[in-house]
PDB file of C-alpha atoms in Angstrom:
ATOM      1  CA  GLY D 270      -4.572  15.111  -0.162  1.00 48.00           C
ATOM      2  CA  GLN D 271      -3.106  18.355   1.075  1.00 58.00           C
ATOM      3  CA  GLY D 272      -3.955  21.733  -0.369  1.00 61.00           C
ATOM      4  CA  TYR D 273      -5.426  21.320  -3.830  1.00 69.00           C
ATOM      5  CA  ASN D 274      -4.130  17.767  -4.290  1.00 72.00           C
ATOM      6  CA  LEU D 275      -7.085  15.486  -3.656  1.00 79.00           C
ATOM      7  CA  TYR D 276      -6.458  11.789  -4.310  1.00 85.00           C
ATOM      8  CA  THR D 277      -8.325   8.698  -3.171  1.00 89.00           C
ATOM      9  CA  PRO D 278      -6.437   5.706  -1.742  1.00 92.00           C
ATOM     10  CA  LEU D 279      -7.361   3.771  -4.904  1.00 94.00           C
ATOM     11  CA  GLN D 280      -5.799   6.478  -7.090  1.00 95.00           C
ATOM     12  CA  LEU D 281      -2.649   6.453  -4.937  1.00 94.00           C
ATOM     13  CA  ALA D 282      -2.410   2.645  -5.027  1.00 96.00           C
ATOM     14  CA  ASN D 283      -2.884   2.697  -8.797  1.00 97.00           C
ATOM     15  CA  PHE D 284      -0.094   5.238  -9.218  1.00 96.00           C
ATOM     16  CA  VAL D 285       2.229   3.240  -6.943  1.00 97.00           C
ATOM     17  CA  ALA D 286       1.466   0.153  -9.054  1.00 97.00           C
ATOM     18  CA  THR D 287       2.281   2.213 -12.156  1.00 97.00           C
ATOM     19  CA  ILE D 288       5.676   3.140 -10.710  1.00 97.00           C
ATOM     20  CA  ALA D 289       6.284  -0.461  -9.632  1.00 97.00           C
ATOM     21  CA  ASN D 290       5.491  -1.990 -13.019  1.00 96.00           C
ATOM     22  CA  GLY D 291       7.661   0.349 -15.055  1.00 95.00           C
ATOM     23  CA  GLY D 292       5.148   3.014 -16.019  1.00 96.00           C
ATOM     24  CA  LYS D 293       2.045   1.219 -17.323  1.00 96.00           C
ATOM     25  CA  ARG D 294      -1.115   2.645 -15.750  1.00 96.00           C
ATOM     26  CA  MET D 295      -3.709  -0.093 -15.538  1.00 96.00           C
ATOM     27  CA  LYS D 296      -7.466   0.194 -15.146  1.00 95.00           C
ATOM     28  CA  PRO D 297      -8.380  -0.889 -11.607  1.00 93.00           C
ATOM     29  CA  TYR D 298     -10.901  -3.685 -11.235  1.00 89.00           C
ATOM     30  CA  LEU D 299     -12.216  -5.592  -8.239  1.00 89.00           C
ATOM     31  CA  VAL D 300     -13.700  -8.709  -9.840  1.00 92.00           C
ATOM     32  CA  ASP D 301     -11.782 -11.069 -12.110  1.00 93.00           C
ATOM     33  CA  LYS D 302     -14.775 -13.216 -13.076  1.00 96.00           C
ATOM     34  CA  ILE D 303     -18.457 -13.847 -12.469  1.00 97.00           C
ATOM     35  CA  VAL D 304     -19.330 -17.507 -11.925  1.00 97.00           C
ATOM     36  CA  SER D 305     -22.816 -19.038 -11.900  1.00 97.00           C
ATOM     37  CA  PRO D 306     -23.888 -21.319  -9.020  1.00 96.00           C
ATOM     38  CA  ASN D 307     -23.132 -24.366 -11.204  1.00 96.00           C
ATOM     39  CA  GLY D 308     -19.566 -23.166 -11.857  1.00 96.00           C
ATOM     40  CA  GLU D 309     -20.049 -21.729 -15.346  1.00 97.00           C
ATOM     41  CA  ILE D 310     -17.969 -18.607 -16.007  1.00 97.00           C
ATOM     42  CA  LEU D 311     -20.460 -15.962 -17.086  1.00 97.00           C
ATOM     43  CA  LYS D 312     -18.025 -13.105 -17.587  1.00 97.00           C
ATOM     44  CA  GLU D 313     -14.282 -12.581 -17.194  1.00 96.00           C
ATOM     45  CA  PHE D 314     -12.386  -9.366 -16.754  1.00 94.00           C
ATOM     46  CA  ALA D 315      -8.794  -8.898 -17.845  1.00 94.00           C
ATOM     47  CA  PRO D 316      -6.119  -6.315 -17.055  1.00 93.00           C
ATOM     48  CA  GLN D 317      -6.417  -3.277 -19.300  1.00 95.00           C
ATOM     49  CA  GLU D 318      -3.636  -0.745 -19.870  1.00 96.00           C
ATOM     50  CA  LEU D 319      -4.901   2.843 -19.841  1.00 96.00           C
ATOM     51  CA  ASN D 320      -1.661   4.627 -20.741  1.00 96.00           C
ATOM     52  CA  LYS D 321       2.067   4.859 -20.049  1.00 96.00           C
ATOM     53  CA  LEU D 322       3.900   7.437 -17.980  1.00 94.00           C
ATOM     54  CA  SER D 323       6.068   9.788 -19.972  1.00 94.00           C
ATOM     55  CA  ALA D 324       8.922   9.360 -17.462  1.00 94.00           C
ATOM     56  CA  SER D 325      11.948   7.460 -18.734  1.00 95.00           C
ATOM     57  CA  PRO D 326      12.753   3.962 -17.412  1.00 94.00           C
ATOM     58  CA  GLU D 327      15.819   5.466 -15.705  1.00 96.00           C
ATOM     59  CA  VAL D 328      13.722   8.010 -13.805  1.00 97.00           C
ATOM     60  CA  LEU D 329      11.237   5.337 -12.714  1.00 97.00           C
ATOM     61  CA  ALA D 330      14.118   3.118 -11.558  1.00 97.00           C
ATOM     62  CA  GLU D 331      15.426   5.972  -9.381  1.00 97.00           C
ATOM     63  CA  VAL D 332      11.970   6.536  -7.887  1.00 97.00           C
ATOM     64  CA  ARG D 333      11.712   2.811  -7.084  1.00 97.00           C
ATOM     65  CA  LYS D 334      15.190   2.877  -5.502  1.00 98.00           C
ATOM     66  CA  GLY D 335      14.164   5.845  -3.374  1.00 98.00           C
ATOM     67  CA  MET D 336      11.026   4.038  -2.277  1.00 97.00           C
ATOM     68  CA  ARG D 337      13.067   0.944  -1.410  1.00 98.00           C
ATOM     69  CA  ALA D 338      15.348   3.076   0.786  1.00 98.00           C
ATOM     70  CA  VAL D 339      12.339   4.026   2.944  1.00 96.00           C
ATOM     71  CA  ALA D 340      12.093   0.392   4.131  1.00 95.00           C
ATOM     72  CA  GLU D 341      15.862  -0.134   4.508  1.00 96.00           C
ATOM     73  CA  PRO D 342      18.091   0.804   7.486  1.00 96.00           C
ATOM     74  CA  GLY D 343      17.777   4.545   8.089  1.00 95.00           C
ATOM     75  CA  GLY D 344      14.406   4.750   6.324  1.00 94.00           C
ATOM     76  CA  THR D 345      11.215   5.938   7.996  1.00 91.00           C
ATOM     77  CA  ALA D 346       9.532   2.513   7.602  1.00 93.00           C
ATOM     78  CA  TYR D 347      12.534   0.270   8.288  1.00 94.00           C
ATOM     79  CA  SER D 348      11.487  -0.646  11.830  1.00 92.00           C
ATOM     80  CA  ILE D 349       8.132  -1.910  10.552  1.00 92.00           C
ATOM     81  CA  PHE D 350       9.447  -4.153   7.761  1.00 94.00           C
ATOM     82  CA  ARG D 351      12.912  -5.143   9.023  1.00 93.00           C
ATOM     83  CA  GLU D 352      11.810  -8.684   9.892  1.00 93.00           C
ATOM     84  CA  PHE D 353      10.274  -9.394   6.493  1.00 95.00           C
ATOM     85  CA  PRO D 354      12.138 -12.080   4.522  1.00 94.00           C
ATOM     86  CA  SER D 355      14.417 -11.012   1.671  1.00 93.00           C
ATOM     87  CA  SER D 356      11.864 -12.462  -0.769  1.00 94.00           C
ATOM     88  CA  VAL D 357       9.394  -9.738   0.294  1.00 96.00           C
ATOM     89  CA  LYS D 358      11.400  -6.521   0.170  1.00 97.00           C
ATOM     90  CA  VAL D 359       9.055  -3.552   0.501  1.00 97.00           C
ATOM     91  CA  ALA D 360       9.362  -0.238  -1.362  1.00 98.00           C
ATOM     92  CA  ALA D 361       7.400   2.596   0.212  1.00 97.00           C
ATOM     93  CA  LYS D 362       6.783   6.253   0.959  1.00 95.00           C
ATOM     94  CA  THR D 363       5.557   7.591   4.273  1.00 89.00           C
ATOM     95  CA  GLY D 364       3.598  10.793   4.449  1.00 84.00           C
ATOM     96  CA  THR D 365       1.997  13.244   6.811  1.00 80.00           C
ATOM     97  CA  ALA D 366      -0.821  15.544   5.735  1.00 75.00           C
ATOM     98  CA  GLN D 367      -1.914  18.518   7.799  1.00 74.00           C
ATOM     99  CA  THR D 368      -5.613  18.375   8.640  1.00 74.00           C
ATOM    100  CA  GLY D 369      -6.039  22.125   8.702  1.00 72.00           C
ATOM    101  CA  LEU D 370      -8.314  21.863  11.731  1.00 70.00           C
ATOM    102  CA  PRO D 371      -8.153  24.775  14.157  1.00 68.00           C
ATOM    103  CA  GLY D 372      -7.663  24.098  17.842  1.00 67.00           C
ATOM    104  CA  ASP D 373      -5.279  22.863  20.472  1.00 68.00           C
ATOM    105  CA  ASP D 374      -5.802  19.109  20.046  1.00 67.00           C
ATOM    106  CA  LYS D 375      -2.403  18.030  18.693  1.00 68.00           C
ATOM    107  CA  ASN D 376      -3.809  14.535  18.069  1.00 65.00           C
ATOM    108  CA  LYS D 377      -5.904  16.001  15.261  1.00 74.00           C
ATOM    109  CA  ASP D 378      -3.172  17.965  13.478  1.00 79.00           C
ATOM    110  CA  TYR D 379      -2.122  15.311  10.955  1.00 78.00           C
ATOM    111  CA  HIS D 380      -3.327  12.353   8.917  1.00 78.00           C
ATOM    112  CA  GLY D 381      -0.883   9.478   8.384  1.00 83.00           C
ATOM    113  CA  LEU D 382      -0.330   8.358   4.782  1.00 89.00           C
ATOM    114  CA  PHE D 383       1.556   5.345   3.473  1.00 93.00           C
ATOM    115  CA  VAL D 384       2.006   3.902  -0.015  1.00 96.00           C
ATOM    116  CA  ALA D 385       4.029   0.829  -0.908  1.00 98.00           C
ATOM    117  CA  PHE D 386       4.567  -2.103  -3.225  1.00 98.00           C
ATOM    118  CA  ALA D 387       6.135  -5.521  -2.750  1.00 98.00           C
ATOM    119  CA  PRO D 388       8.206  -7.432  -3.511  1.00 98.00           C
ATOM    120  CA  TYR D 389      10.648  -4.839  -4.756  1.00 97.00           C
ATOM    121  CA  GLU D 390      12.239  -7.031  -7.454  1.00 95.00           C
ATOM    122  CA  ASN D 391       9.001  -8.554  -8.776  1.00 96.00           C
ATOM    123  CA  PRO D 392       6.027  -6.427  -7.658  1.00 97.00           C
ATOM    124  CA  GLN D 393       2.792  -8.289  -7.005  1.00 96.00           C
ATOM    125  CA  VAL D 394       0.801  -5.938  -4.800  1.00 96.00           C
ATOM    126  CA  ALA D 395       0.472  -2.192  -4.245  1.00 97.00           C
ATOM    127  CA  PHE D 396      -0.911  -0.511  -1.131  1.00 96.00           C
ATOM    128  CA  ALA D 397      -2.149   2.954  -0.222  1.00 95.00           C
ATOM    129  CA  GLY D 398      -3.673   3.840   3.106  1.00 92.00           C
ATOM    130  CA  ILE D 399      -4.609   6.875   5.124  1.00 87.00           C
ATOM    131  CA  VAL D 400      -5.192   6.860   8.881  1.00 86.00           C
ATOM    132  CA  GLU D 401      -7.312   9.828   9.839  1.00 81.00           C
ATOM    133  CA  TYR D 402      -5.580  11.742  12.642  1.00 77.00           C
ATOM    134  CA  GLY D 403      -2.836   9.097  12.452  1.00 71.00           C
ATOM    135  CA  TYR D 404      -0.078  11.691  12.812  1.00 68.00           C
ATOM    136  CA  HIS D 405       2.809  10.251  10.748  1.00 71.00           C
ATOM    137  CA  GLY D 406       2.364   7.605   8.064  1.00 71.00           C
ATOM    138  CA  GLY D 407       5.478   5.852   9.348  1.00 73.00           C
ATOM    139  CA  SER D 408       3.815   5.218  12.688  1.00 76.00           C
ATOM    140  CA  SER D 409       0.201   4.576  11.677  1.00 82.00           C
ATOM    141  CA  ALA D 410      -0.755   3.752   8.087  1.00 88.00           C
ATOM    142  CA  CYS D 411       2.376   1.639   7.596  1.00 89.00           C
ATOM    143  CA  LEU D 412       1.078  -0.739  10.274  1.00 90.00           C
ATOM    144  CA  VAL D 413      -1.989  -1.350   8.127  1.00 91.00           C
ATOM    145  CA  ALA D 414       0.272  -2.028   5.137  1.00 93.00           C
ATOM    146  CA  LYS D 415       2.331  -4.436   7.220  1.00 94.00           C
ATOM    147  CA  ALA D 416      -0.790  -6.418   8.137  1.00 93.00           C
ATOM    148  CA  VAL D 417      -1.924  -6.477   4.493  1.00 94.00           C
ATOM    149  CA  PHE D 418       1.479  -7.670   3.255  1.00 96.00           C
ATOM    150  CA  GLU D 419       1.741 -10.281   6.034  1.00 95.00           C
ATOM    151  CA  GLU D 420      -1.620 -11.692   5.017  1.00 94.00           C
ATOM    152  CA  TYR D 421      -0.993 -11.485   1.259  1.00 94.00           C
ATOM    153  CA  PHE D 422       2.423 -13.163   1.429  1.00 96.00           C
ATOM    154  CA  GLY D 423       1.494 -15.624   4.194  1.00 93.00           C
ATOM    155  CA  LEU D 424       3.949 -14.157   6.708  1.00 92.00           C
ATOM    156  CA  LYS D 425       1.705 -14.403   9.767  1.00 76.00           C
ATOM    157  CA  LYS D 426       3.548 -16.273  12.496  1.00 65.00           C
ATOM    158  CA  GLU D 427       0.403 -17.153  14.410  1.00 61.00           C
ATOM    159  CA  PRO D 428      -2.930 -17.952  12.771  1.00 60.00           C
ATOM    160  CA  ILE D 429      -5.882 -15.828  13.748  1.00 56.00           C
ATOM    161  CA  PRO D 430      -8.026 -17.957  16.107  1.00 59.00           C
ATOM    162  CA  ASP D 431     -11.508 -18.970  15.006  1.00 65.00           C
ATOM    163  CA  GLU D 432     -12.822 -18.426  18.525  1.00 67.00           C
ATOM    164  CA  LEU D 433     -11.920 -16.142  21.401  1.00 56.00           C
ATOM    165  CA  PRO D 434     -10.130 -17.693  24.376  1.00 56.00           C
ATOM    166  CA  ASP D 435     -12.377 -18.311  27.415  1.00 56.00           C
ATOM    167  CA  SER D 436     -10.761 -15.421  29.280  1.00 47.00           C
ATOM    168  CA  MET D 437     -11.946 -12.931  26.635  1.00 41.00           C
ATOM    169  CA  GLU D 438     -15.588 -13.987  26.362  1.00 42.00           C
TER     170      GLU D 438
END
């Protein structure tokens, strides 16, 4: 956060998901089920709506359109996502937070922030990331989001090798 706004990446991702899904704030959870060694489902967890935003559907649609523009030509994240297929249009917001650290080290002046969801038309995943001393979110944290989306949507062009090449050992 900056100033008195202190949010965790999970809180930011949850709010981005709320915007993406039309205003329903869901309870975050990390496990969908607990399975015994013999395959028996011991406990299942289901999505749970906490509340709805008071913003109108029209306002939320405008926010989503604005976020989509960030990853379109002229947007601060366009260069990162321009090669994504049309089936995985990204909606995002870049950010830069001042660190407030005194000194002359310009590399420590800003943290890079990036939030996003994809695909734009039918959201499946939300992302929030902060790169400490990452300067601008459009040049640091968005690269983390790109890697996450590439993995999630199977967009990697080259598989990650299981072993290092001989020249790197």
